[in-house]
């Protein structure tokens, strides 16, 4: 079923004619509000399902596209055994790599090696393939005993499989062939595939041609990206275009932090879990929070690339496993153990307890939670805790069972030790993990009562028990180092939890809502008063000093620049007319460069993506018309102009906005700007906002004052409209009549 659906999507992508902007707009206008509501509900459900299906679709490739599983490369043959129990199946992984599946050898040969050559049969006229590949000393190590070992062999000195005729286990001292296999002539081995570069849509994203090195690994050369997207990741999925139903891919360091800026770097990234290139339609750079595609490349259907066996030196294991396909539970229990830093949610599952930790930690930190070493007070010594963190080396979310015998570093016998280092067992099972907006979440489960009485404490469910929690640094072994002794790093007061309770929900807010107080000093808000003509174009948000610091809400990497200032606060007067020159893009087919300008009472904006009641909550004062069906249509759109980073975002290094602008360059696409003439209504509220019609949170405040109240105002200006004069006279007359009636 999955294969047929995916095949249909592919055919539709390649054959369906592109809709014109006009026909697309007409179709959108014709949708009913009921259909929109159903679509929104379906999309919310589909996001949860799609991530689960995509991560667990090792066996759900499109029909005829992926090789059969398990895939080790092109099959060559089996070893023929002559002595010492040589066994194994040999595959060609790529042009210079062989894979031996389930290799066996008794290890008693005095001078045996993997040996290749191009003579008709194995002979002394060959050379060694070192195994292991990494070794100390001058000479390669003699082959040791193996029992069903999977082995990767790389041909040395730039040799390729087409240059050899056989592989042997060869005793060099006695010139004896213990076992051999012959390479078929003209063997067609899997090869990396070169793809186009990233499509350039936003934030200066570009690259040279991308290569698929193997079934899980992409090589992205000459990568450029300004790093200004607030929640951007490498992102893969299915469909004709990148969409919200995708999966994050760790960066070249194995990190799930939002992407940094790149300046022409060559990187390799690897797909997570059971995903391979045969399971996906595209690779993109995607902003999760704002659902925007900064650029992408399509994956062709006719791939024949090497299998992913670790030969690219990127560790393949990932935190996800097929057993973690259950949906995220809705917890009724939640406690905030460390204010604004660590929350704990839990639920009972028969003999198990499932716990989810939410921590505002960095990738070199851990969060620990467990039972106190003494009931009635927080005591680390003699405590039983779980240490949870993201391992950037192994690219895995981990939760380790710890016993803390003493407040010292683990020496293998005593101290803060993982149970496995002191001869016990890790009784904790990781269910899932994620990192988003500086918050790490790790869900795990363990038995309420394990059979390790010495190192594990039973978790009671009939009474309260004292708990402890801490956040601290990881050492080089990825083990817990000592934490600081402050209230933000460990609980100093006795906190008790009854794990058998229901609806123990004391968490007042989400850690995702905690404002990040760290970082550089923000730039002050710029203000514009006494000006009647404005130019609005697009530019970067200025990192932690700019948009978010000014508005208190996250940005998606770009914002309005008005008269070359980042989201200034504009003052206008009731009754006066103002002219806006709009350069935010006018092509709806390029959503990352389509930002119609409008004026609204909504601090969020984005009217074009709102539906039903949500759309009716805001009022548009300029830049929007409504069709016969009540659908909002933007009217203020023009060519696309943007302040772009010359290299990467340097806002963190620069103290003033004036200096920051010097690191930008202003570029405009072909075409004409749009224009918006707005006469401020006399009944306009004191505060409005200029925003983007198609996206949230690009603009800022318009301060509305009475005529003559702003600095630099000129009542005699020719810009004063007839409408404004009439409204002023009407207002004065109304007030005089009202006063007269009172006097009468």
XYZ file of C-alpha atoms in Angstrom:
744
model
C 0.000 0.000 0.000
C 2.807 2.421 0.941
C 4.700 1.529 -2.227
C 1.699 2.153 -4.493
C 0.921 5.455 -2.813
C 4.490 6.622 -3.119
C 4.668 5.545 -6.763
C 1.511 7.527 -7.460
C 3.007 10.610 -5.776
C 6.126 10.312 -7.908
C 4.148 10.007 -11.134
C 1.993 12.928 -10.139
C 5.091 15.003 -9.413
C 6.587 14.339 -12.818
C 3.429 14.505 -14.973
C 1.018 16.984 -13.401
C 0.942 20.391 -15.124
C 1.871 23.370 -13.010
C -1.049 25.553 -11.960
C -0.829 29.232 -12.764
C -0.897 31.722 -9.875
C -4.300 32.905 -11.100
C -5.876 29.459 -11.184
C -4.325 28.612 -7.821
C -5.733 31.747 -6.230
C -9.172 31.068 -7.674
C -9.149 27.526 -6.341
C -8.138 28.686 -2.891
C -10.853 31.304 -2.798
C -13.478 28.660 -3.596
C -12.742 26.479 -0.592
C -15.330 26.464 2.134
C -14.502 27.235 5.731
C -15.638 23.722 6.656
C -13.115 22.186 4.272
C -10.398 24.397 5.694
C -11.207 23.276 9.213
C -11.143 19.620 8.202
C -7.853 20.133 6.369
C -6.253 21.728 9.421
C -7.413 18.868 11.665
C -6.132 16.298 9.178
C -2.735 18.036 8.861
C -2.247 18.091 12.629
C -2.969 14.364 12.789
C -0.887 13.612 9.710
C 2.223 15.286 11.127
C 2.264 12.829 14.037
C 1.655 9.830 11.793
C 4.094 10.813 9.063
C 7.119 11.169 11.325
C 6.454 7.717 12.781
C 5.938 6.099 9.381
C 8.901 7.815 7.756
C 11.372 6.895 10.486
C 10.211 3.295 10.480
C 9.969 2.667 6.757
C 13.035 0.533 6.157
C 10.796 -1.958 4.402
C 8.367 0.465 2.776
C 10.232 1.672 -0.295
C 8.567 2.361 -3.595
C 8.094 -0.758 -5.677
C 11.059 -1.479 -7.888
C 13.137 1.357 -6.490
C 15.040 0.035 -3.472
C 17.213 -3.101 -3.478
C 16.036 -6.045 -1.383
C 16.840 -5.941 2.314
C 19.271 -6.542 3.846
C 21.441 -4.876 1.222
C 25.223 -5.240 1.386
C 26.138 -4.317 -2.184
C 26.720 -6.409 -5.306
C 27.086 -10.089 -4.401
C 30.428 -11.617 -5.515
C 30.386 -15.090 -3.994
C 31.280 -17.254 -0.983
C 34.759 -18.076 0.244
C 35.964 -21.512 -0.840
C 37.609 -23.057 2.226
C 40.916 -24.925 1.933
C 42.097 -24.696 5.551
C 41.392 -23.153 8.963
C 37.604 -22.998 8.540
C 37.399 -20.006 6.186
C 33.794 -18.893 5.625
C 31.991 -15.753 4.532
C 29.938 -14.080 1.812
C 31.664 -11.333 -0.149
C 29.984 -8.218 -1.598
C 31.240 -5.243 -3.604
C 30.178 -2.169 -1.632
C 31.592 0.400 -4.033
C 34.515 0.760 -6.426
C 37.156 0.277 -3.723
C 35.377 -1.432 -0.804
C 34.532 -5.087 -0.103
C 32.199 -6.392 2.592
C 32.617 -9.858 4.109
C 29.447 -11.064 5.779
C 29.795 -13.530 8.698
C 33.526 -14.095 8.260
C 34.971 -17.128 10.069
C 38.631 -18.140 10.599
C 40.239 -20.124 13.435
C 43.154 -17.685 13.761
C 45.899 -20.327 13.929
C 47.722 -19.369 10.738
C 51.156 -17.902 11.602
C 51.214 -15.110 9.019
C 47.725 -14.786 7.505
C 46.209 -11.687 5.887
C 43.432 -10.654 3.549
C 45.251 -10.784 0.195
C 44.266 -9.565 -3.284
C 45.870 -9.611 -6.717
C 45.296 -9.866 -10.450
C 47.062 -13.130 -11.318
C 44.835 -15.996 -12.553
C 44.875 -17.591 -9.073
C 45.977 -16.454 -5.599
C 49.756 -16.263 -5.522
C 52.624 -14.434 -3.805
C 52.184 -11.713 -6.452
C 49.558 -9.904 -4.442
C 49.263 -7.399 -1.627
C 47.677 -7.084 1.813
C 44.361 -5.439 2.630
C 45.049 -4.325 6.212
C 42.455 -5.330 8.771
C 41.724 -3.595 11.020
C 42.244 -0.601 8.763
C 43.567 1.526 11.619
C 46.610 0.010 13.338
C 49.785 1.084 15.112
C 53.276 0.146 13.996
C 54.843 -0.233 10.570
C 53.413 -3.597 9.468
C 49.711 -4.502 9.319
C 48.568 -6.868 12.085
C 48.287 -10.613 11.441
C 44.698 -11.751 10.974
C 43.105 -12.871 14.244
C 40.386 -15.467 14.849
C 36.842 -14.520 13.834
C 33.480 -16.175 14.336
C 30.756 -14.773 12.039
C 32.253 -11.262 12.014
C 31.080 -8.622 9.526
C 34.156 -6.989 8.009
C 34.680 -3.964 5.735
C 37.826 -4.103 3.595
C 39.148 -1.041 1.769
C 41.546 -1.621 -1.073
C 44.812 0.242 -0.386
C 46.860 2.597 -2.543
C 43.930 3.816 -4.629
C 43.242 0.342 -6.031
C 39.769 -0.465 -7.309
C 37.832 -3.702 -7.540
C 38.250 -3.710 -11.316
C 42.029 -3.908 -10.715
C 41.864 -7.259 -8.878
C 40.722 -10.796 -9.810
C 40.461 -12.480 -6.423
C 40.370 -12.149 -2.651
C 42.180 -14.700 -0.504
C 43.012 -15.455 3.114
C 46.715 -16.009 2.484
C 49.599 -17.198 4.654
C 52.520 -15.097 3.555
C 55.213 -17.125 5.361
C 54.276 -20.488 3.829
C 52.608 -19.115 0.647
C 49.430 -21.057 1.344
C 45.905 -20.129 0.253
C 43.505 -20.819 3.163
C 40.401 -19.691 1.221
C 39.493 -17.720 -1.903
C 36.777 -16.069 -3.940
C 37.032 -14.777 -7.521
C 35.755 -11.413 -8.753
C 33.439 -11.768 -11.766
C 34.739 -9.901 -14.821
C 32.993 -6.632 -15.668
C 31.309 -6.525 -12.262
C 28.964 -3.534 -12.116
C 29.523 -2.151 -8.615
C 27.278 0.453 -6.901
C 28.515 4.029 -7.305
C 27.767 7.371 -5.629
C 25.228 9.546 -7.462
C 25.652 13.246 -8.208
C 22.525 15.399 -7.792
C 21.877 19.068 -8.605
C 22.650 21.817 -6.109
C 20.169 23.093 -3.526
C 17.385 25.160 -5.050
C 17.965 28.725 -3.862
C 14.883 30.081 -2.112
C 15.828 31.939 1.078
C 18.576 32.931 3.517
C 21.359 32.740 0.952
C 21.148 28.940 0.791
C 23.209 27.503 -2.027
C 25.706 24.734 -2.691
C 27.574 22.938 -5.426
C 26.239 19.644 -6.788
C 25.201 17.347 -3.927
C 26.316 13.690 -3.954
C 24.643 10.603 -2.511
C 27.687 8.727 -1.178
C 25.738 5.728 0.032
C 22.198 4.762 0.998
C 22.268 7.048 4.067
C 24.942 9.667 3.439
C 24.865 12.986 1.565
C 27.946 15.001 0.647
C 27.118 18.724 0.386
C 30.030 20.763 -1.002
C 30.400 24.532 -0.947
C 27.429 25.001 1.392
C 26.351 28.574 2.031
C 23.599 29.583 4.470
C 23.351 32.767 6.544
C 22.297 30.939 9.733
C 19.494 33.399 10.446
C 16.628 30.905 10.421
C 15.469 30.475 14.043
C 14.501 26.803 13.798
C 16.112 25.493 10.602
C 17.310 21.930 10.073
C 18.274 19.523 7.353
C 14.902 17.907 6.610
C 13.802 14.903 4.523
C 10.443 13.473 3.553
C 8.004 12.476 0.855
C 5.813 14.420 -1.544
C 6.188 16.706 -4.526
C 7.490 19.577 -2.356
C 9.105 19.841 1.104
C 6.406 19.959 3.752
C 5.768 19.734 7.487
C 5.544 15.937 7.397
C 9.302 15.433 7.368
C 12.070 14.289 9.688
C 15.074 16.176 11.077
C 18.516 15.070 9.928
C 21.467 15.782 12.262
C 24.097 18.171 10.973
C 27.662 17.159 10.135
C 28.546 17.068 13.850
C 25.612 14.832 14.719
C 23.857 17.728 16.443
C 20.136 18.474 16.452
C 20.670 22.145 17.251
C 19.224 24.597 14.681
C 21.641 25.039 11.797
C 24.488 27.511 12.141
C 25.770 29.642 9.268
C 27.945 28.084 6.561
C 30.476 29.860 4.347
C 31.364 27.517 1.512
C 32.023 24.464 3.700
C 32.022 20.845 2.510
C 30.002 18.619 4.854
C 28.534 15.127 5.104
C 25.228 14.316 6.793
C 23.556 10.984 7.451
C 19.908 9.984 7.526
C 18.561 8.905 10.934
C 17.137 5.582 12.017
C 16.114 3.092 9.339
C 15.776 5.778 6.669
C 17.668 5.433 3.397
C 17.712 7.555 0.269
C 15.313 5.032 -1.250
C 12.637 6.099 1.263
C 12.611 9.855 0.573
C 11.727 12.244 -2.237
C 13.747 15.298 -1.210
C 16.382 16.793 1.056
C 15.724 20.356 2.235
C 16.747 23.056 4.662
C 13.463 23.670 6.478
C 12.317 26.012 9.246
C 10.181 23.863 11.539
C 8.632 26.656 13.590
C 7.541 28.733 10.591
C 7.048 25.827 8.165
C 9.224 27.307 5.450
C 11.448 25.792 2.829
C 14.755 27.622 2.379
C 15.860 25.317 -0.461
C 15.805 21.670 -1.515
C 17.030 19.007 -3.928
C 14.998 16.082 -5.274
C 16.099 12.451 -4.931
C 15.800 10.510 -8.227
C 14.071 7.143 -8.414
C 16.757 5.287 -10.352
C 19.448 5.292 -7.653
C 21.995 2.467 -7.449
C 24.268 3.707 -4.681
C 26.477 1.797 -2.230
C 24.850 0.377 0.902
C 25.394 2.216 4.176
C 27.725 -0.047 6.140
C 29.735 2.603 7.955
C 32.366 2.920 5.231
C 31.889 6.694 5.063
C 33.177 7.094 8.634
C 29.878 8.512 9.879
C 28.510 6.470 12.781
C 25.212 4.973 11.587
C 23.321 4.181 14.840
C 20.483 6.539 15.815
C 18.229 6.958 18.827
C 15.143 5.797 17.021
C 14.166 2.121 16.825
C 11.093 0.403 15.331
C 9.800 -0.233 18.858
C 9.242 3.498 19.431
C 6.314 3.979 17.084
C 3.738 4.609 19.795
C 2.338 8.155 19.863
C 3.531 10.609 22.479
C 1.416 10.093 25.624
C -0.707 12.788 27.168
C 0.539 12.974 30.749
C -1.677 13.918 33.652
C 1.332 14.272 36.013
C 3.988 16.959 35.795
C 6.381 18.569 38.281
C 8.878 21.366 37.691
C 11.860 20.250 39.778
C 14.308 22.999 38.758
C 12.558 26.313 38.019
C 12.569 27.116 34.292
C 15.130 24.343 33.673
C 13.817 20.843 34.372
C 10.338 19.332 34.303
C 9.357 15.701 34.926
C 6.257 13.980 33.546
C 5.312 10.403 34.337
C 2.692 7.694 34.004
C 2.357 4.106 35.232
C 2.287 1.298 32.655
C 1.649 -1.911 34.541
C 4.905 -3.015 36.153
C 6.742 -0.143 34.464
C 6.878 3.583 34.958
C 7.383 5.823 31.943
C 9.108 9.138 32.602
C 9.773 12.058 30.283
C 12.365 14.670 31.190
C 12.217 18.168 29.710
C 15.417 20.136 30.244
C 16.821 23.437 29.064
C 20.320 22.055 28.559
C 23.035 22.268 25.949
C 24.403 19.286 24.043
C 27.381 18.997 26.390
C 25.157 18.733 29.464
C 23.078 16.026 31.142
C 19.904 16.091 33.195
C 19.537 13.660 36.087
C 16.440 12.579 37.976
C 15.749 9.858 40.521
C 15.148 8.858 44.103
C 16.997 10.671 46.884
C 19.553 8.778 48.924
C 17.613 9.699 52.094
C 13.891 10.176 52.419
C 12.978 13.583 53.813
C 15.833 15.525 52.259
C 17.651 15.861 48.897
C 20.753 13.656 49.150
C 22.935 12.627 46.222
C 24.975 10.017 48.087
C 23.368 6.534 47.955
C 20.836 7.768 45.404
C 19.460 5.877 42.397
C 19.107 8.215 39.405
C 18.799 8.244 35.629
C 21.239 10.453 33.695
C 19.785 11.501 30.328
C 21.498 13.380 27.485
C 22.123 13.555 23.746
C 25.359 11.811 22.745
C 26.809 13.847 19.859
C 29.457 11.207 19.151
C 27.122 8.232 18.751
C 24.215 10.462 17.631
C 21.873 8.872 20.107
C 19.629 10.014 22.952
C 20.715 8.117 26.037
C 19.307 7.421 29.486
C 21.719 5.641 31.826
C 20.992 3.945 35.160
C 23.342 5.423 37.820
C 24.108 4.563 41.425
C 25.875 7.332 43.369
C 27.774 5.709 46.223
C 29.923 8.786 46.917
C 30.108 12.384 45.749
C 33.144 11.695 43.592
C 34.011 10.851 40.020
C 33.419 7.213 39.111
C 36.592 5.119 39.407
C 34.942 1.917 38.216
C 33.975 0.868 41.760
C 32.744 3.903 43.660
C 31.494 7.405 42.930
C 28.797 8.644 40.548
C 28.838 5.537 38.355
C 26.692 4.096 35.573
C 25.416 0.743 36.826
C 27.122 -1.004 33.911
C 30.557 0.245 35.048
C 30.194 -1.334 38.469
C 29.051 -4.755 37.324
C 25.301 -4.113 37.352
C 22.790 -3.604 34.551
C 21.233 -0.577 32.859
C 17.550 -1.132 33.626
C 16.448 1.975 31.728
C 15.059 1.774 28.172
C 15.030 4.891 25.994
C 11.725 5.315 24.192
C 12.340 8.546 22.279
C 14.163 11.851 22.308
C 14.127 15.276 20.665
C 15.762 18.695 20.768
C 13.852 21.851 19.914
C 14.301 25.524 20.789
C 16.955 24.761 23.392
C 14.853 22.108 25.168
C 15.936 18.455 25.237
C 13.199 15.889 25.866
C 13.995 12.247 26.610
C 11.330 9.655 27.329
C 12.352 6.407 29.036
C 10.877 3.581 31.101
C 12.045 1.174 33.797
C 10.561 -1.470 36.061
C 9.123 -0.224 39.328
C 10.923 -3.119 41.031
C 14.105 -4.465 39.431
C 15.978 -7.505 40.649
C 19.098 -5.506 41.546
C 18.637 -4.785 45.224
C 22.158 -3.379 45.654
C 22.123 -0.604 43.055
C 18.436 -0.033 42.191
C 15.826 1.340 44.572
C 12.220 0.201 44.155
C 9.858 3.020 43.178
C 6.873 2.997 45.575
C 3.426 3.870 44.252
C 1.547 3.900 47.565
C 3.244 6.843 49.250
C 5.359 9.937 48.662
C 9.087 9.604 48.181
C 11.852 12.246 48.090
C 13.364 12.901 44.671
C 16.484 14.641 43.422
C 17.378 16.295 40.138
C 20.436 17.987 38.695
C 21.867 19.491 35.517
C 25.601 19.362 34.900
C 28.408 18.864 32.351
C 29.359 15.643 30.576
C 32.977 14.475 30.628
C 34.965 12.961 27.760
C 33.478 9.504 28.491
C 29.975 10.977 28.146
C 29.455 10.400 31.857
C 28.093 12.811 34.452
C 30.564 15.268 35.952
C 29.901 17.194 39.152
C 27.207 19.859 38.841
C 27.288 23.352 40.328
C 25.742 23.862 43.754
C 23.147 26.476 42.873
C 19.362 26.373 42.971
C 19.244 26.296 39.168
C 21.502 23.223 38.936
C 20.004 20.918 41.596
C 17.076 20.933 43.993
C 18.107 22.233 47.406
C 14.733 21.619 49.054
C 12.982 18.343 49.737
C 10.599 17.544 46.879
C 8.289 14.567 47.280
C 6.283 12.750 44.610
C 3.709 10.003 44.862
C 4.307 8.194 41.578
C 0.997 6.365 41.972
C -0.975 9.617 42.048
C -3.156 10.885 39.209
C -3.509 14.474 38.001
C -0.495 15.681 39.977
C 0.049 18.498 37.505
C 1.920 21.391 39.099
C 3.708 22.630 35.932
C 2.348 26.102 35.256
C 3.927 26.629 31.830
C 6.025 24.924 29.203
C 9.826 25.187 29.163
C 9.484 26.107 25.502
C 7.927 29.385 26.658
C 10.858 30.342 28.894
C 12.585 33.417 27.542
C 16.281 32.945 26.937
C 18.006 35.601 29.043
C 21.481 34.652 27.867
C 23.196 36.125 24.878
C 24.251 39.589 23.710
C 22.700 42.915 24.669
C 19.722 43.735 22.393
C 19.644 46.730 20.084
C 17.200 49.502 21.040
C 14.015 49.924 19.035
C 14.312 52.447 16.192
C 11.500 55.004 15.809
C 10.206 56.983 12.833
C 8.088 60.117 13.383
C 7.010 62.990 11.153
C 7.598 61.022 7.933
C 4.935 60.462 5.258
C 6.757 58.182 2.807
C 8.160 54.759 3.634
C 9.983 52.008 1.781
C 9.405 48.465 3.096
C 11.771 45.653 2.089
C 13.013 42.412 3.618
C 16.140 41.739 5.694
C 17.625 39.529 8.424
C 16.293 39.670 11.973
C 19.571 40.456 13.742
C 19.771 37.286 15.814
C 19.280 37.666 19.567
C 19.901 41.403 19.418
C 17.160 42.189 16.911
C 13.607 41.066 16.204
C 13.116 38.666 19.108
C 14.712 41.041 21.634
C 12.513 43.906 20.434
C 9.205 42.059 20.119
C 9.556 39.251 22.657
C 8.446 36.638 20.116
C 10.523 34.339 17.881
C 11.173 35.218 14.271
C 11.590 32.953 11.281
C 14.790 34.606 10.091
C 13.589 37.633 8.111
C 11.693 40.800 8.978
C 10.509 44.077 7.500
C 13.071 46.834 7.052
C 11.317 50.193 6.822
C 13.432 53.056 5.509
C 16.463 50.786 5.995
C 15.722 50.211 9.692
C 14.919 46.846 11.276
C 11.222 46.839 12.353
C 11.123 50.465 13.513
C 8.164 51.755 15.507
C 6.296 54.115 13.180
C 4.165 57.022 14.387
C 1.249 58.154 12.186
C -1.511 60.724 12.690
C -5.203 60.190 12.305
C -6.573 61.842 9.172
C -3.244 62.079 7.353
C -2.226 60.099 4.263
C 0.928 58.014 4.008
C 2.667 56.325 1.084
C 4.390 52.942 1.329
C 6.686 51.587 -1.376
C 6.546 47.802 -1.062
C 9.428 45.527 -2.054
C 8.569 42.221 -0.386
C 8.008 40.048 -3.452
C 5.021 39.491 -5.739
C 5.331 35.874 -6.926
C 3.043 33.514 -4.929
C 4.825 30.490 -6.444
C 7.900 31.389 -4.383
C 6.483 31.553 -0.837
C 9.859 32.276 0.766
C 10.010 35.466 -1.341
C 6.348 36.465 -1.281
C 5.540 38.959 1.484
C 2.613 41.267 0.706
C 2.487 44.241 3.071
C -0.612 45.100 5.081
C -1.650 47.033 8.176
C -3.620 45.277 10.900
C -4.496 45.247 14.571
C -2.814 41.852 14.964
C 0.664 41.699 16.574
C 1.189 38.413 14.714
C -0.045 39.118 11.181
C -0.153 36.357 8.595
C -3.809 36.890 7.694
C -3.436 34.817 4.525
C -2.729 31.642 6.495
C -5.526 32.142 9.021
C -8.843 30.323 8.730
C -12.362 30.812 10.056
C -12.601 32.335 13.516
C -8.844 32.855 13.687
C -8.970 35.068 10.587
C -11.917 37.043 11.938
C -10.019 37.860 15.130
C -7.914 40.443 13.298
C -8.905 43.488 11.293
C -7.022 44.731 8.244
C -6.776 48.519 7.868
C -4.835 48.675 4.580
C -3.309 46.395 1.972
C -6.208 43.902 1.889
C -9.425 43.560 -0.098
C -12.150 40.930 0.270
C -13.819 38.965 -2.521
C -17.492 38.014 -2.721
C -16.879 34.936 -0.553
C -15.216 36.970 2.171
C -11.684 35.750 1.383
C -8.881 38.225 2.085
C -6.813 39.220 -0.974
C -3.495 41.113 -0.582
C -3.118 44.274 -2.663
C 0.308 45.647 -1.681
C 3.002 43.515 -3.311
C 5.979 44.459 -5.463
C 9.372 43.231 -6.576
C 11.569 41.422 -4.058
C 14.362 43.409 -2.388
C 16.391 42.084 0.507
C 19.210 43.108 2.797
C 21.421 40.004 2.596
C 24.377 38.857 4.667
C 27.650 39.266 2.824
C 28.877 36.125 4.627
C 27.029 34.812 7.710
C 24.999 36.470 10.448
C 27.422 38.470 12.618
C 24.821 40.086 14.868
C 26.198 38.371 17.981
C 29.564 40.086 17.421
C 28.300 43.610 16.679
C 27.069 45.997 19.363
C 25.084 48.451 17.217
C 22.573 48.096 14.405
C 24.402 50.783 12.435
C 27.539 48.620 12.340
C 25.477 45.522 11.614
C 23.978 47.080 8.469
C 27.506 47.451 7.106
C 27.777 43.643 7.000
C 24.719 43.483 4.706
C 24.241 44.151 1.014
C 20.989 45.350 -0.589
C 19.813 43.432 -3.662
C 16.628 43.706 -5.728
C 15.036 41.370 -8.231
C 13.783 42.663 -11.561
C 10.397 44.314 -11.628
C 8.538 47.260 -10.163
C 7.786 47.995 -6.512
C 4.261 47.943 -5.170
C 2.515 50.962 -3.697
C 0.126 51.438 -0.806
C -1.522 54.768 -0.014
C -3.176 54.813 3.390
C -5.216 57.512 5.045
C -5.363 56.831 8.757
C -9.001 56.583 9.921
C -10.062 58.960 12.651
C -11.332 56.009 14.682
C -8.138 53.976 14.327
C -6.936 52.457 17.625
C -3.828 53.815 19.294
C -1.751 50.820 18.255
C -1.614 48.984 14.926
C 0.984 46.806 13.190
C 2.541 46.533 9.738
C 2.841 42.850 8.875
C 3.306 40.259 6.147
C 0.070 38.867 4.703
C 1.446 35.360 4.138
C 3.697 34.841 7.191
C 3.598 35.497 10.912
C 5.837 37.882 12.844
C 7.665 39.969 10.252
C 6.627 43.457 11.342
C 6.122 45.684 14.360
C 4.152 48.561 15.817
C 2.454 51.567 14.331
C 1.725 54.186 16.979
C -1.428 56.116 16.050
C -1.848 59.661 17.482
C -4.188 62.566 16.911
C -3.339 65.063 14.219
C -0.500 67.351 15.178
C 0.620 65.218 18.101
C 3.666 63.672 16.427
C 7.062 65.298 16.237
C 7.607 67.077 12.916
C 3.909 67.236 12.026
C 2.774 69.879 9.531
C -0.948 70.509 9.340
C -0.511 72.687 6.296
C 1.134 69.924 4.297
C -0.221 69.206 0.842
C -0.286 65.549 1.884
C -3.330 66.196 4.060
C -6.116 64.405 2.215
C -9.611 65.678 1.484
C -10.872 62.710 3.484
C -8.691 63.806 6.405
C -9.986 67.397 6.281
C -13.584 66.221 6.155
C -13.010 63.859 9.072
C -11.393 66.627 11.149
C -14.267 69.039 10.481
C -16.786 66.311 11.266
C -15.053 65.450 14.525
C -14.874 69.115 15.629
C -18.517 69.705 14.719
C -19.634 66.610 16.606
C -17.777 67.719 19.718
C -19.215 71.291 19.514
C -22.761 69.983 19.104
C -22.238 67.614 22.000
C -20.920 70.426 24.163
C -23.811 72.682 23.101
C -26.386 70.102 24.070
C -24.786 69.777 27.476
C -24.814 73.585 27.973
C -28.414 73.723 26.890
